PDB file of C-alpha atoms in Angstrom:
ATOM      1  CA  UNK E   3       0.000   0.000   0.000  1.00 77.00           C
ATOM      2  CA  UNK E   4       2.839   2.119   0.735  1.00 86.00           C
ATOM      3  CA  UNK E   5       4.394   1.551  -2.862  1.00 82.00           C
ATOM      4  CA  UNK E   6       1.392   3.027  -4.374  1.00 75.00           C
ATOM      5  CA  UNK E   7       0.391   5.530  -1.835  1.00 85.00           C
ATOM      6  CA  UNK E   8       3.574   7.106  -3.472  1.00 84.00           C
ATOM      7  CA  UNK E   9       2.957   6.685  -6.600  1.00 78.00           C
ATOM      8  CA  UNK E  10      -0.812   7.913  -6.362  1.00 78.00           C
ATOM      9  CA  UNK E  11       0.016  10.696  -4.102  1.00 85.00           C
ATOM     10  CA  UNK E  12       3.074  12.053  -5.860  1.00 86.00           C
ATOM     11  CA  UNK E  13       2.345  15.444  -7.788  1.00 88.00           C
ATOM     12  CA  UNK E  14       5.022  15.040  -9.724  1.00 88.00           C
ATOM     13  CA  UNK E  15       3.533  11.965 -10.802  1.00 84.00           C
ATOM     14  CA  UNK E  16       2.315  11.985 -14.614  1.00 84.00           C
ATOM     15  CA  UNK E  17      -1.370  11.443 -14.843  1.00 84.00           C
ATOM     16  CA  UNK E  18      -2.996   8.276 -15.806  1.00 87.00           C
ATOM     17  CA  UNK E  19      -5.926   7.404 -17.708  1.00 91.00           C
ATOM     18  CA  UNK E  20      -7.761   4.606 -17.993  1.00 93.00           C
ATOM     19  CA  UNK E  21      -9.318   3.758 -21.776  1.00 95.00           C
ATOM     20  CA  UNK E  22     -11.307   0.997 -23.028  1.00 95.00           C
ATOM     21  CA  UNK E  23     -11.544  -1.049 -20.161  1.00 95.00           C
ATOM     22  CA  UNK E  24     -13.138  -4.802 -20.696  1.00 96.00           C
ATOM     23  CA  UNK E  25     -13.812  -6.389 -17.307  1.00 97.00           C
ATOM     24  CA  UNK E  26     -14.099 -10.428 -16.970  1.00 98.00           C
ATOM     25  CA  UNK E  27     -15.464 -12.218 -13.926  1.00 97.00           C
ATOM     26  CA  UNK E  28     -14.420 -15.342 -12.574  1.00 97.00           C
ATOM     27  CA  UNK E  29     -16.491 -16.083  -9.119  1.00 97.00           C
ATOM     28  CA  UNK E  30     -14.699 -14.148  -6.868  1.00 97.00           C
ATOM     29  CA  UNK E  31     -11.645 -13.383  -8.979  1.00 98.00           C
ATOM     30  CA  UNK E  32     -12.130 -10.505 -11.820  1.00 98.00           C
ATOM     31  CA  UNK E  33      -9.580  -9.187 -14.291  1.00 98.00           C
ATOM     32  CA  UNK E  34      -9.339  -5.579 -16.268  1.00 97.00           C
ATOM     33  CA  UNK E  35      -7.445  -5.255 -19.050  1.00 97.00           C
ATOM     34  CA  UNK E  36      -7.382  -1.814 -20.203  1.00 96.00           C
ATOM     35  CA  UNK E  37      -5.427   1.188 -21.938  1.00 97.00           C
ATOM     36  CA  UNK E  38      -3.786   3.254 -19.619  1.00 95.00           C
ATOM     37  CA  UNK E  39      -2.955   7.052 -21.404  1.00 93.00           C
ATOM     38  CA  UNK E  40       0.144   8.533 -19.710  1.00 91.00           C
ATOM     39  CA  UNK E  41       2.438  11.669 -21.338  1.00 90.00           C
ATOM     40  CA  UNK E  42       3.611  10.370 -24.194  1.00 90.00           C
ATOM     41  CA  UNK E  43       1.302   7.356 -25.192  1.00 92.00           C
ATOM     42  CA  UNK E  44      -0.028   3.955 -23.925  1.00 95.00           C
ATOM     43  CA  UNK E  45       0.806   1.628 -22.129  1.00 95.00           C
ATOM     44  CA  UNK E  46      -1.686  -1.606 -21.747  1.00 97.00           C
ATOM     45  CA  UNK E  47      -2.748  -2.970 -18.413  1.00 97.00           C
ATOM     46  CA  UNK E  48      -3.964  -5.969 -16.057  1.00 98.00           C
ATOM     47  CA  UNK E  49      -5.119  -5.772 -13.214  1.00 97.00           C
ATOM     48  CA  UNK E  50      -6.697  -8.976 -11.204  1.00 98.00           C
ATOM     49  CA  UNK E  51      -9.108  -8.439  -8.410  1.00 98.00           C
ATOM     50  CA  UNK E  52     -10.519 -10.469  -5.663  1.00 98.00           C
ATOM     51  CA  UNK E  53     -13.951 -10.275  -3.434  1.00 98.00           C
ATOM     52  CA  UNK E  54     -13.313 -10.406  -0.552  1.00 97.00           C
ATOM     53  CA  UNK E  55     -17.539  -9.922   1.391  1.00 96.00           C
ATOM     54  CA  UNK E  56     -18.278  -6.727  -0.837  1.00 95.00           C
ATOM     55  CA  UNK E  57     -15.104  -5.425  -1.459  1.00 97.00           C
ATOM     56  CA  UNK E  58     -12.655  -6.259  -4.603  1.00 96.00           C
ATOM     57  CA  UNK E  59      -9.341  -5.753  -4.039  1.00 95.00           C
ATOM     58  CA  UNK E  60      -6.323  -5.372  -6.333  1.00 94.00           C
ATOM     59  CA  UNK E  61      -3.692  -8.233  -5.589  1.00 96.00           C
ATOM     60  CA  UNK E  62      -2.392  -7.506  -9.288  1.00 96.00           C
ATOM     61  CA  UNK E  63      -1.247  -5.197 -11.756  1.00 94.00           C
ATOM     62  CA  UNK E  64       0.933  -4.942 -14.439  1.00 96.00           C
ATOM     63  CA  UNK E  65       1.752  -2.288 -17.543  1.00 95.00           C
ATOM     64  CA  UNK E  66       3.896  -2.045 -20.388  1.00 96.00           C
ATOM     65  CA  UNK E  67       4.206  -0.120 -23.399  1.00 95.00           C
ATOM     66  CA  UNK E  68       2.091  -0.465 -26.519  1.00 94.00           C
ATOM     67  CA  UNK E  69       2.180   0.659 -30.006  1.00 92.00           C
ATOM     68  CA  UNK E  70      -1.740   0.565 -30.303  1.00 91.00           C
ATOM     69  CA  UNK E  71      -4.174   2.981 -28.483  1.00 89.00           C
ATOM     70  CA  UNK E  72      -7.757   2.566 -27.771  1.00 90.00           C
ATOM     71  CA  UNK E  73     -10.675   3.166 -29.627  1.00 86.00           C
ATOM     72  CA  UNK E  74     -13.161   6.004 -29.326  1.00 76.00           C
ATOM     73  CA  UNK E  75     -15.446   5.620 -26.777  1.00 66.00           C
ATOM     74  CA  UNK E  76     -18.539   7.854 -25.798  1.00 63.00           C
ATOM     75  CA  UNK E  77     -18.427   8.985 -22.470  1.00 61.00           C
ATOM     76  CA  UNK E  78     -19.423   7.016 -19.262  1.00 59.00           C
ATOM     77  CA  UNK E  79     -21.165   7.341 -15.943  1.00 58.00           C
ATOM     78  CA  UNK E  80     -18.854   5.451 -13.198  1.00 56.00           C
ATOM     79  CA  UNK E  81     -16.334   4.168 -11.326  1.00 50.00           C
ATOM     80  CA  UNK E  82     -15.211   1.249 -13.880  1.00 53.00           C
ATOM     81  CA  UNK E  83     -14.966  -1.357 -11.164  1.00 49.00           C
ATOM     82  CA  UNK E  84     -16.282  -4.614 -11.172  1.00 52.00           C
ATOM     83  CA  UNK E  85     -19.296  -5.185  -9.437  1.00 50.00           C
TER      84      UNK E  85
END
């Protein structure tokens, strides 16, 4: 938690966006893969969740560069979390 708390809460941080996110559900397990738009580009993530009672919590995620981007998408209402 640390590790991220200083990512996440470093201004000088560069800002990340998440694009075109396609969730999958396994049970209790769920996966996001997703474009993440930083300064420069993409990169593409995965991130793998697990319920624990009502909560899903990250256990993993992983990013790399990409040469593709996402596609348009309209606008949505949100928080892009599995249910």
């Amino acid at each position: 938690m640390r590790s991220w708390q200083g990512i996440l809460g470093n201004p000088q941080s560069p800002a990340v966006a998440c694009h075109g996110a396609h969730a999958t559900v396994f049970g209790d397990s769920a996966m996001v893969v997703c474009f993440e738009g930083v300064p420069g580009g993409f990169l593409v993530a995965t991130n793998l969740f697990v319920r624990q009672g009502a909560v899903w919590k990250l256990v993993h995620h992983q990013a790399g560069p990409t040469s593709g981007q996402p596609e348009e998408e309209p606008a949505e209402e949100g928080s892009g979390r599995p249910n």
